[in-house]
Tab-separated table of C-alpha atoms in Angstrom:
chain	number	residue	atom	x	y	z
A	28	UNK	CA	191.355	113.303	153.472
A	29	UNK	CA	189.580	116.433	152.290
A	30	UNK	CA	188.390	116.667	148.645
A	31	UNK	CA	190.094	119.114	146.420
A	32	UNK	CA	188.484	122.256	145.185
A	33	UNK	CA	187.503	120.842	141.787
A	34	UNK	CA	185.566	118.067	143.442
A	35	UNK	CA	183.557	120.474	145.516
A	36	UNK	CA	182.498	122.268	142.396
A	37	UNK	CA	181.184	119.036	140.818
A	38	UNK	CA	179.165	118.375	143.911
A	39	UNK	CA	177.702	121.819	143.874
A	40	UNK	CA	176.697	121.494	140.183
A	41	UNK	CA	175.165	118.075	140.762
A	42	UNK	CA	173.168	119.364	143.712
A	43	UNK	CA	171.810	122.213	141.599
A	44	UNK	CA	170.721	119.845	138.846
A	45	UNK	CA	169.053	117.623	141.370
A	46	UNK	CA	167.256	120.538	142.850
A	47	UNK	CA	165.959	121.588	139.394
A	48	UNK	CA	164.692	117.988	138.742
A	49	UNK	CA	162.930	117.855	142.087
A	50	UNK	CA	161.231	121.150	141.338
A	51	UNK	CA	160.153	119.927	137.897
A	52	UNK	CA	158.859	116.649	139.189
A	53	UNK	CA	157.126	118.332	141.972
A	54	UNK	CA	155.434	120.757	139.520
A	55	UNK	CA	154.292	117.905	137.368
A	56	UNK	CA	152.993	115.896	140.327
A	57	UNK	CA	151.292	118.961	141.724
A	58	UNK	CA	149.664	119.760	138.363
A	59	UNK	CA	148.493	116.140	138.067
A	60	UNK	CA	147.102	116.089	141.535
A	61	UNK	CA	145.429	119.422	140.957
A	62	UNK	CA	143.804	118.159	137.757
A	63	UNK	CA	142.604	115.048	139.653
A	64	UNK	CA	141.242	117.255	142.427
A	65	UNK	CA	139.360	119.356	139.872
A	66	UNK	CA	137.742	116.265	138.298
A	67	UNK	CA	136.772	114.648	141.624
A	68	UNK	CA	133.048	114.322	141.936
A	69	UNK	CA	132.402	114.442	138.206
A	70	UNK	CA	131.303	111.229	136.333
A	71	UNK	CA	133.763	109.850	133.783
A	72	UNK	CA	133.089	110.657	130.120
A	73	UNK	CA	131.005	107.898	128.356
A	74	UNK	CA	132.667	105.845	125.721
A	75	UNK	CA	131.406	106.610	122.161
A	76	UNK	CA	128.587	104.245	121.035
A	77	UNK	CA	129.110	102.049	117.967
A	78	UNK	CA	127.098	103.064	114.901
A	79	UNK	CA	124.530	100.266	115.324
A	80	UNK	CA	124.097	100.631	119.051
A	81	UNK	CA	120.543	99.931	120.171
A	82	UNK	CA	119.633	98.004	116.952
A	83	UNK	CA	119.574	94.240	116.753
A	84	UNK	CA	119.330	92.492	113.501
A	85	UNK	CA	117.479	89.236	113.622
A	86	UNK	CA	118.000	86.538	110.886
A	87	UNK	CA	115.169	85.945	108.496
A	88	UNK	CA	115.046	82.343	109.541
A	89	UNK	CA	116.251	80.554	112.685
A	90	UNK	CA	118.327	77.493	112.157
A	91	UNK	CA	117.234	74.283	113.805
A	92	UNK	CA	120.504	74.187	115.733
A	93	UNK	CA	119.658	77.305	117.844
A	94	UNK	CA	119.720	76.606	121.581
A	95	UNK	CA	116.911	78.277	123.577
A	96	UNK	CA	117.883	80.464	126.536
A	97	UNK	CA	117.675	78.909	129.999
A	98	UNK	CA	114.449	80.721	130.904
A	99	UNK	CA	112.649	79.872	127.603
A	100	UNK	CA	110.212	77.087	127.262
A	101	UNK	CA	110.356	75.005	124.039
A	102	UNK	CA	107.049	74.938	122.222
A	103	UNK	CA	105.639	71.925	120.410
A	104	UNK	CA	105.584	72.223	116.652
A	105	UNK	CA	102.274	72.781	114.911
A	106	UNK	CA	101.158	69.331	114.074
A	107	UNK	CA	97.608	70.090	112.929
A	108	UNK	CA	97.195	67.978	109.818
A	109	UNK	CA	96.221	69.519	106.470
A	110	UNK	CA	93.037	68.178	104.809
A	111	UNK	CA	93.749	64.703	103.482
A	112	UNK	CA	91.965	63.978	100.201
A	113	UNK	CA	92.424	60.237	100.534
A	114	UNK	CA	90.715	59.661	103.900
A	115	UNK	CA	88.024	61.141	106.093
A	116	UNK	CA	85.618	63.921	105.156
A	117	UNK	CA	87.705	65.047	102.146
A	118	UNK	CA	87.612	61.617	100.554
A	119	UNK	CA	83.871	61.346	101.170
A	120	UNK	CA	83.314	64.768	99.617
A	121	UNK	CA	85.306	63.874	96.510
A	122	UNK	CA	83.398	60.553	96.175
A	123	UNK	CA	80.083	62.385	96.396
A	124	UNK	CA	81.242	64.953	93.886
A	125	UNK	CA	82.185	62.172	91.462
A	126	UNK	CA	78.809	60.517	91.922
A	127	UNK	CA	76.991	63.708	91.025
A	128	UNK	CA	79.215	64.236	88.050
A	129	UNK	CA	78.466	60.767	86.643
A	130	UNK	CA	74.801	61.194	87.288
A	131	UNK	CA	74.646	64.540	85.480
A	132	UNK	CA	76.834	63.299	82.594
A	133	UNK	CA	73.775	61.403	81.284
A	134	UNK	CA	71.934	64.622	80.740
A	135	UNK	CA	74.756	66.766	79.403
A	136	UNK	CA	74.945	67.850	75.692
A	137	UNK	CA	78.034	69.738	74.556
A	138	UNK	CA	76.742	71.268	71.378
A	139	UNK	CA	77.743	74.930	71.803
A	140	UNK	CA	74.674	75.963	73.757
A	141	UNK	CA	74.876	78.796	76.304
A	142	UNK	CA	74.853	78.090	80.013
A	143	UNK	CA	75.402	80.017	83.255
A	144	UNK	CA	78.499	78.932	85.135
A	145	UNK	CA	77.824	79.206	88.855
A	146	UNK	CA	80.984	77.794	90.318
A	147	UNK	CA	84.394	76.545	89.129
A	148	UNK	CA	86.858	75.309	91.811
A	149	UNK	CA	89.485	72.718	92.479
A	150	UNK	CA	90.758	71.553	95.897
A	151	UNK	CA	92.947	74.154	97.440
A	152	UNK	CA	91.916	77.048	95.171
A	153	UNK	CA	91.742	80.530	96.662
A	154	UNK	CA	88.795	82.817	95.788
A	155	UNK	CA	89.180	86.216	97.487
A	156	UNK	CA	85.616	87.161	96.570
A	157	UNK	CA	83.980	84.169	98.198
A	158	UNK	CA	84.150	82.715	101.690
A	159	UNK	CA	83.717	79.243	102.972
A	160	UNK	CA	81.479	78.281	105.926
A	161	UNK	CA	84.625	78.299	108.115
A	162	UNK	CA	85.494	81.840	107.007
A	163	UNK	CA	88.354	80.993	104.670
A	164	UNK	CA	88.987	81.910	101.056
A	165	UNK	CA	90.687	78.568	100.465
A	166	UNK	CA	88.325	75.816	99.354
A	167	UNK	CA	88.558	72.148	100.286
A	168	UNK	CA	86.647	69.354	98.671
A	169	UNK	CA	84.020	69.570	101.382
A	170	UNK	CA	83.633	73.313	100.694
A	171	UNK	CA	83.258	72.666	96.962
A	172	UNK	CA	80.586	70.047	97.640
A	173	UNK	CA	78.675	72.341	100.111
A	174	UNK	CA	78.683	75.170	97.557
A	175	UNK	CA	77.423	72.914	94.756
A	176	UNK	CA	74.642	71.417	96.892
A	177	UNK	CA	73.543	74.886	97.957
A	178	UNK	CA	73.292	76.024	94.372
A	179	UNK	CA	71.605	72.793	93.390
A	180	UNK	CA	68.944	72.994	96.058
A	181	UNK	CA	68.155	76.732	95.578
A	182	UNK	CA	65.215	77.883	93.390
A	183	UNK	CA	66.278	77.129	89.822
A	184	UNK	CA	64.187	79.804	88.052
A	185	UNK	CA	63.518	77.543	85.086
A	186	UNK	CA	66.950	75.901	84.910
A	187	UNK	CA	68.551	72.617	86.060
A	188	UNK	CA	71.880	72.653	87.982
A	189	UNK	CA	74.490	70.122	87.077
A	190	UNK	CA	78.109	69.264	87.954
A	191	UNK	CA	80.907	68.436	85.509
A	192	UNK	CA	84.715	68.464	85.441
A	193	UNK	CA	86.466	71.039	83.353
A	194	UNK	CA	88.131	68.174	81.468
A	195	UNK	CA	84.721	66.876	80.267
A	196	UNK	CA	84.217	69.548	77.609
A	197	UNK	CA	85.884	72.260	75.597
A	198	UNK	CA	89.645	72.647	75.915
A	199	UNK	CA	89.837	70.401	79.000
A	200	UNK	CA	90.948	73.206	81.264
A	201	UNK	CA	93.253	72.537	84.216
A	202	UNK	CA	94.139	74.732	87.182
A	203	UNK	CA	97.611	74.142	88.515
A	204	UNK	CA	97.535	70.667	87.027
A	205	UNK	CA	94.123	69.731	88.433
A	206	UNK	CA	90.630	69.743	86.833
A	207	UNK	CA	87.996	72.063	88.247
A	208	UNK	CA	84.600	71.028	89.539
A	209	UNK	CA	82.208	73.220	87.502
A	210	UNK	CA	78.536	73.918	88.397
A	211	UNK	CA	76.280	74.937	85.486
A	212	UNK	CA	72.747	76.183	85.317
A	213	UNK	CA	71.186	74.840	82.108
A	214	UNK	CA	68.218	76.577	80.535
A	215	UNK	CA	66.691	77.971	77.409
A	216	UNK	CA	69.338	80.633	76.891
A	217	UNK	CA	69.195	82.015	73.353
A	218	UNK	CA	72.342	84.141	73.649
A	219	UNK	CA	74.903	85.726	75.986
A	220	UNK	CA	72.590	88.553	76.987
A	221	UNK	CA	69.935	86.032	78.102
A	222	UNK	CA	72.358	84.394	80.486
A	223	UNK	CA	73.438	87.722	81.930
A	224	UNK	CA	69.816	88.718	82.557
A	225	UNK	CA	69.253	85.399	84.333
A	226	UNK	CA	72.339	85.871	86.485
A	227	UNK	CA	71.140	89.316	87.608
A	228	UNK	CA	67.735	87.845	88.605
A	229	UNK	CA	69.332	84.861	90.294
A	230	UNK	CA	71.762	86.874	92.399
A	231	UNK	CA	70.092	90.300	92.931
A	232	UNK	CA	72.359	90.973	95.900
A	233	UNK	CA	75.514	90.968	93.735
A	234	UNK	CA	76.786	93.376	91.111
A	235	UNK	CA	79.881	94.089	89.047
A	236	UNK	CA	82.912	91.885	89.683
A	237	UNK	CA	81.190	89.894	92.362
A	238	UNK	CA	78.238	88.983	90.184
A	239	UNK	CA	80.592	87.995	87.322
A	240	UNK	CA	82.622	85.876	89.749
A	241	UNK	CA	79.437	84.080	90.903
A	242	UNK	CA	77.598	83.817	87.610
A	243	UNK	CA	79.057	84.095	84.174
A	244	UNK	CA	78.403	83.115	80.605
A	245	UNK	CA	79.863	79.861	79.107
A	246	UNK	CA	79.341	77.885	75.910
A	247	UNK	CA	79.147	74.133	76.280
A	248	UNK	CA	81.343	72.882	73.511
A	249	UNK	CA	82.659	69.370	72.858
A	250	UNK	CA	86.360	68.580	72.817
A	251	UNK	CA	88.080	70.042	69.737
């Protein structure tokens, strides 16, 4: 059976629509392919970097639970002991300091006379203007003893050098809760200026703050 005329018109319309769609799709496909052809051989655009790219923020401290990377080698903790004031050289130095203090206490008179203070240190004190034999500014008991013995054995220029604790006289001064080992040069000092003149003669290589740090005026007064 042959289709009627109206059916043939429907087919013609449908064919026309299909043809239009094919042309459109073909145009889009051709345009896409042309665009791809134009971009062939060019590197792709790089993705934008985050604001902190290239910067790594490390924590101020590393927790003990951190796991080292496979190629890292764990290091042994620093186990070098700090000076022990109860055993070894530190204990021996403290014992010798105490013996010198008791020996010199027999000759000390705290009656307000002037004296030259040559050293004043406690264990662990830091003096940025003086250096120990090891090149440190932190003084151990052994360093304090060595300094006192050096001052004691040097030419006295008419004075005697003695050792006391800062709690033996005056206001019983403490430094961070500990008494200081104080080295004095005792002489016939009539006043403050006499002590200052003696200090300048005793340490001619020093001046200004360094001289005052090494040799200064003190009055030996009894406990209030």
